[in-house]
Amino acid sequence: MVSHSELRKLFCSADAVCFDVDSTVIREEGIDELAKFCGVEDAVSEMTRRAMGGAVPFKAALTERLALIQPSREQVQRLIAEHPPHLTPGIRELVSRLQERNVQVFLISGGFRSIVEHVASKLNIPPTNVFANRLKFYFNGEYAGFDEMQPTAESGGKGKVIKLLKEKFHFKKIVMIGDGATDMEACPPADVFIGFGGNVIRQQVKDNSEWYITDFVELLGELEE
């Protein structure tokens, strides 16, 4: 067990901070919003709950949910235009404070790149710092599956991305922040995991996190001290 003061020191000296997106950086679960928009909300949110609880392998859950939703390119674009995701209070300030300190900020999501890039643009995070799943469409815009080669399409994918970032950029300390089991599993290779329960509390994550917060103001406070 690392003491809380050591965790705080690690957070304040990290050279990269990675955020999960759904229910962490934004208030919604992107895939559930897409399902709602496409009229299959109930069946899909039950599957999301099972996947987040770690009961179903991630790729299987993603395949199953997308097969139900069958989102077209136009539906995805309309979702972003008509129901843009809501940023979690405090995230904009936290990201900009980290960037002022020359900390690299990454978004690592099991959600969809088109939605996550929209969120990244609101936070001044470059698209090169976004890791998420790519939806595929036929030339007529109909759903054609997703890119199964993305590390984020796999169980354990967030950890693979962090390992890749360490190898590529030689980061000494990476912090992972998120609400779900897949985020917690990314530490290690992340050096610190901070559980986030500001939008939804997942008991398994709350019980097993050495550091658990429900408001980003707490992390902003750490950086100000």
Short mmCIF file of C-alpha atoms in Angstrom, two decimals:
data_model
loop_
_atom_site.label_atom_id
_atom_site.label_comp_id
_atom_site.label_asym_id
_atom_site.label_seq_id
_atom_site.Cartn_x
_atom_site.Cartn_y
_atom_site.Cartn_z
CA MET A 1 0.00 0.00 0.00
CA VAL A 2 1.25 3.45 -0.93
CA SER A 3 0.44 6.17 1.59
CA HIS A 4 -1.96 8.92 0.57
CA SER A 5 0.73 11.59 0.78
CA GLU A 6 2.97 9.52 -1.56
CA LEU A 7 0.06 9.14 -4.01
CA ARG A 8 -0.45 12.91 -3.93
CA LYS A 9 3.25 13.48 -4.61
CA LEU A 10 3.11 11.03 -7.52
CA PHE A 11 0.09 12.82 -8.98
CA CYS A 12 1.73 16.23 -8.67
CA SER A 13 4.96 15.01 -10.29
CA ALA A 14 3.39 12.92 -13.09
CA ASP A 15 4.54 13.71 -16.62
CA ALA A 16 1.36 12.27 -18.17
CA VAL A 17 -2.24 11.98 -16.98
CA CYS A 18 -4.69 9.71 -18.80
CA PHE A 19 -8.43 10.10 -18.41
CA ASP A 20 -11.20 7.70 -19.21
CA VAL A 21 -13.99 9.57 -21.03
CA ASP A 22 -17.48 8.13 -20.48
CA SER A 23 -18.79 8.91 -16.95
CA THR A 24 -15.42 10.52 -16.14
CA VAL A 25 -14.57 13.42 -18.47
CA ILE A 26 -18.18 13.55 -19.65
CA ARG A 27 -21.31 12.87 -17.64
CA GLU A 28 -22.77 10.32 -20.03
CA GLU A 29 -21.88 6.85 -21.34
CA GLY A 30 -21.41 7.52 -25.07
CA ILE A 31 -22.61 4.11 -26.20
CA ASP A 32 -25.81 4.42 -24.13
CA GLU A 33 -26.47 7.88 -25.60
CA LEU A 34 -26.01 6.45 -29.10
CA ALA A 35 -28.37 3.59 -28.24
CA LYS A 36 -30.98 6.04 -26.91
CA PHE A 37 -30.65 8.10 -30.10
CA CYS A 38 -31.12 4.95 -32.19
CA GLY A 39 -34.07 3.71 -30.09
CA VAL A 40 -32.52 0.65 -28.37
CA GLU A 41 -31.62 2.22 -25.03
CA ASP A 42 -32.84 -0.33 -22.47
CA ALA A 43 -31.23 -3.45 -23.92
CA VAL A 44 -27.90 -1.68 -24.45
CA SER A 45 -27.63 0.01 -21.03
CA GLU A 46 -28.09 -3.37 -19.32
CA MET A 47 -25.20 -4.74 -21.43
CA THR A 48 -23.05 -1.69 -20.54
CA ARG A 49 -23.68 -2.27 -16.85
CA ARG A 50 -22.56 -5.91 -17.16
CA ALA A 51 -19.48 -4.94 -19.18
CA MET A 52 -18.43 -2.21 -16.72
CA GLY A 53 -18.82 -4.61 -13.83
CA GLY A 54 -16.30 -6.85 -15.58
CA ALA A 55 -18.83 -9.68 -16.16
CA VAL A 56 -18.39 -9.85 -19.97
CA PRO A 57 -15.17 -9.63 -22.04
CA PHE A 58 -15.00 -6.10 -23.41
CA LYS A 59 -14.77 -6.89 -27.13
CA ALA A 60 -17.72 -9.31 -26.90
CA ALA A 61 -19.82 -6.70 -25.10
CA LEU A 62 -18.90 -4.02 -27.64
CA THR A 63 -19.69 -6.28 -30.61
CA GLU A 64 -23.01 -7.31 -29.07
CA ARG A 65 -24.11 -3.73 -28.29
CA LEU A 66 -23.11 -2.32 -31.66
CA ALA A 67 -24.91 -5.16 -33.45
CA LEU A 68 -28.07 -4.01 -31.66
CA ILE A 69 -27.54 -0.29 -32.29
CA GLN A 70 -26.28 -0.50 -35.91
CA PRO A 71 -25.44 3.22 -35.93
CA SER A 72 -25.09 4.90 -39.31
CA ARG A 73 -22.51 7.62 -39.94
CA GLU A 74 -25.32 10.17 -40.16
CA GLN A 75 -26.78 9.10 -36.78
CA VAL A 76 -23.39 9.50 -35.09
CA GLN A 77 -22.94 12.96 -36.60
CA ARG A 78 -26.47 13.99 -35.62
CA LEU A 79 -25.97 12.72 -32.06
CA ILE A 80 -22.88 14.95 -31.65
CA ALA A 81 -24.65 17.96 -33.21
CA GLU A 82 -28.00 17.60 -31.42
CA HIS A 83 -26.98 16.02 -28.09
CA PRO A 84 -23.33 16.95 -27.53
CA PRO A 85 -21.78 15.29 -24.47
CA HIS A 86 -21.71 17.33 -21.24
CA LEU A 87 -18.32 17.89 -19.65
CA THR A 88 -18.06 16.90 -15.98
CA PRO A 89 -17.76 19.99 -13.75
CA GLY A 90 -14.12 20.86 -13.02
CA ILE A 91 -12.58 18.83 -15.87
CA ARG A 92 -11.91 21.82 -18.13
CA GLU A 93 -10.02 23.62 -15.32
CA LEU A 94 -8.13 20.48 -14.29
CA VAL A 95 -6.96 19.68 -17.84
CA SER A 96 -5.91 23.25 -18.50
CA ARG A 97 -4.00 23.38 -15.17
CA LEU A 98 -2.18 20.16 -16.06
CA GLN A 99 -1.34 21.52 -19.52
CA GLU A 100 0.01 24.74 -17.96
CA ARG A 101 2.36 22.51 -15.95
CA ASN A 102 3.51 20.85 -19.21
CA VAL A 103 1.86 17.56 -18.27
CA GLN A 104 0.74 15.55 -21.30
CA VAL A 105 -2.99 14.78 -21.11
CA PHE A 106 -4.45 11.77 -22.93
CA LEU A 107 -8.01 10.50 -23.37
CA ILE A 108 -8.22 6.69 -23.41
CA SER A 109 -11.69 5.38 -24.08
CA GLY A 110 -13.54 2.21 -24.94
CA GLY A 111 -16.02 4.59 -26.60
CA PHE A 112 -15.99 5.98 -30.12
CA ARG A 113 -13.30 8.15 -31.61
CA SER A 114 -15.72 10.51 -33.38
CA ILE A 115 -17.38 11.39 -30.05
CA VAL A 116 -14.13 11.41 -28.05
CA GLU A 117 -12.37 13.73 -30.54
CA HIS A 118 -15.27 16.16 -30.16
CA VAL A 119 -14.71 16.09 -26.36
CA ALA A 120 -10.92 16.46 -26.84
CA SER A 121 -11.41 19.59 -28.97
CA LYS A 122 -13.39 21.21 -26.12
CA LEU A 123 -10.43 20.56 -23.77
CA ASN A 124 -7.65 21.60 -26.19
CA ILE A 125 -6.36 18.02 -26.27
CA PRO A 126 -4.84 17.19 -29.70
CA PRO A 127 -6.34 14.25 -31.66
CA THR A 128 -2.93 12.52 -31.44
CA ASN A 129 -3.54 12.22 -27.66
CA VAL A 130 -6.84 10.39 -28.19
CA PHE A 131 -7.11 6.58 -28.07
CA ALA A 132 -10.60 5.20 -28.74
CA ASN A 133 -12.52 2.78 -30.93
CA ARG A 134 -13.15 3.55 -34.58
CA LEU A 135 -16.56 2.80 -36.03
CA LYS A 136 -16.55 1.58 -39.63
CA PHE A 137 -19.16 2.51 -42.23
CA TYR A 138 -19.97 1.32 -45.75
CA PHE A 139 -19.72 3.87 -48.56
CA ASN A 140 -23.46 4.60 -48.16
CA GLY A 141 -22.92 5.47 -44.48
CA GLU A 142 -24.41 2.28 -43.00
CA TYR A 143 -22.74 0.62 -40.01
CA ALA A 144 -20.00 -1.82 -41.02
CA GLY A 145 -18.52 -2.85 -37.67
CA PHE A 146 -15.58 -1.39 -35.74
CA ASP A 147 -11.81 -1.53 -36.06
CA GLU A 148 -10.95 -4.61 -33.99
CA MET A 149 -7.23 -3.85 -34.23
CA GLN A 150 -7.44 -0.84 -31.88
CA PRO A 151 -6.00 -1.74 -28.45
CA THR A 152 -9.07 -0.10 -26.83
CA ALA A 153 -11.32 -2.75 -28.42
CA GLU A 154 -9.85 -5.43 -26.12
CA SER A 155 -10.16 -6.22 -22.43
CA GLY A 156 -7.00 -4.77 -20.90
CA GLY A 157 -6.74 -2.31 -23.80
CA LYS A 158 -6.23 0.78 -21.67
CA GLY A 159 -3.20 -0.81 -20.01
CA LYS A 160 -1.81 -1.65 -23.48
CA VAL A 161 -2.15 2.02 -24.49
CA ILE A 162 -0.35 3.18 -21.33
CA LYS A 163 2.46 0.67 -21.90
CA LEU A 164 2.75 1.98 -25.47
CA LEU A 165 2.90 5.60 -24.23
CA LYS A 166 5.69 4.72 -21.79
CA GLU A 167 7.69 3.01 -24.55
CA LYS A 168 7.13 5.80 -27.07
CA PHE A 169 7.56 8.91 -24.90
CA HIS A 170 9.60 7.50 -21.99
CA PHE A 171 7.19 8.91 -19.41
CA LYS A 172 8.45 8.26 -15.89
CA LYS A 173 5.08 8.52 -14.11
CA ILE A 174 1.64 8.05 -15.64
CA VAL A 175 -1.59 8.57 -13.73
CA MET A 176 -4.84 6.91 -14.88
CA ILE A 177 -8.16 8.45 -13.78
CA GLY A 178 -11.51 6.77 -14.41
CA ASP A 179 -14.76 5.39 -13.07
CA GLY A 180 -14.69 1.79 -14.27
CA ALA A 181 -13.08 -1.61 -13.79
CA THR A 182 -11.24 -1.26 -17.12
CA ASP A 183 -9.57 1.93 -15.84
CA MET A 184 -8.49 0.38 -12.56
CA GLU A 185 -7.00 -2.60 -14.45
CA ALA A 186 -4.68 -0.20 -16.33
CA CYS A 187 -2.62 0.26 -13.14
CA PRO A 188 -0.03 -1.20 -13.55
CA PRO A 189 1.36 -0.26 -16.09
CA ALA A 190 0.05 3.14 -14.89
CA ASP A 191 1.91 4.23 -11.75
CA VAL A 192 -1.16 5.62 -9.96
CA PHE A 193 -4.88 4.98 -10.41
CA ILE A 194 -7.41 7.52 -9.13
CA GLY A 195 -10.99 6.25 -9.05
CA PHE A 196 -13.63 8.81 -10.02
CA GLY A 197 -17.19 8.64 -8.73
CA GLY A 198 -18.51 12.09 -9.61
CA ASN A 199 -21.01 10.81 -12.20
CA VAL A 200 -21.52 7.19 -11.22
CA ILE A 201 -20.13 5.17 -8.31
CA ARG A 202 -19.05 1.64 -9.21
CA GLN A 203 -18.71 -0.17 -5.91
CA GLN A 204 -15.92 -2.50 -7.07
CA VAL A 205 -13.80 0.52 -8.07
CA LYS A 206 -14.60 2.49 -4.92
CA ASP A 207 -13.69 -0.47 -2.69
CA ASN A 208 -10.41 -1.21 -4.45
CA SER A 209 -9.01 2.26 -5.19
CA GLU A 210 -6.22 3.57 -2.99
CA TRP A 211 -7.40 7.07 -3.95
CA TYR A 212 -11.07 7.70 -4.76
CA ILE A 213 -12.57 11.11 -5.53
CA THR A 214 -16.04 12.35 -6.45
CA ASP A 215 -15.05 15.86 -7.55
CA PHE A 216 -12.20 17.08 -9.76
CA VAL A 217 -11.84 20.10 -7.44
CA GLU A 218 -9.91 17.78 -5.11
CA LEU A 219 -7.22 17.21 -7.74
CA LEU A 220 -7.15 20.88 -8.68
CA GLY A 221 -6.52 21.61 -5.00
CA GLU A 222 -3.55 19.20 -4.98
CA LEU A 223 -1.99 21.09 -7.89
CA GLU A 224 -2.51 24.48 -6.25
CA GLU A 225 -0.82 23.58 -2.96
#
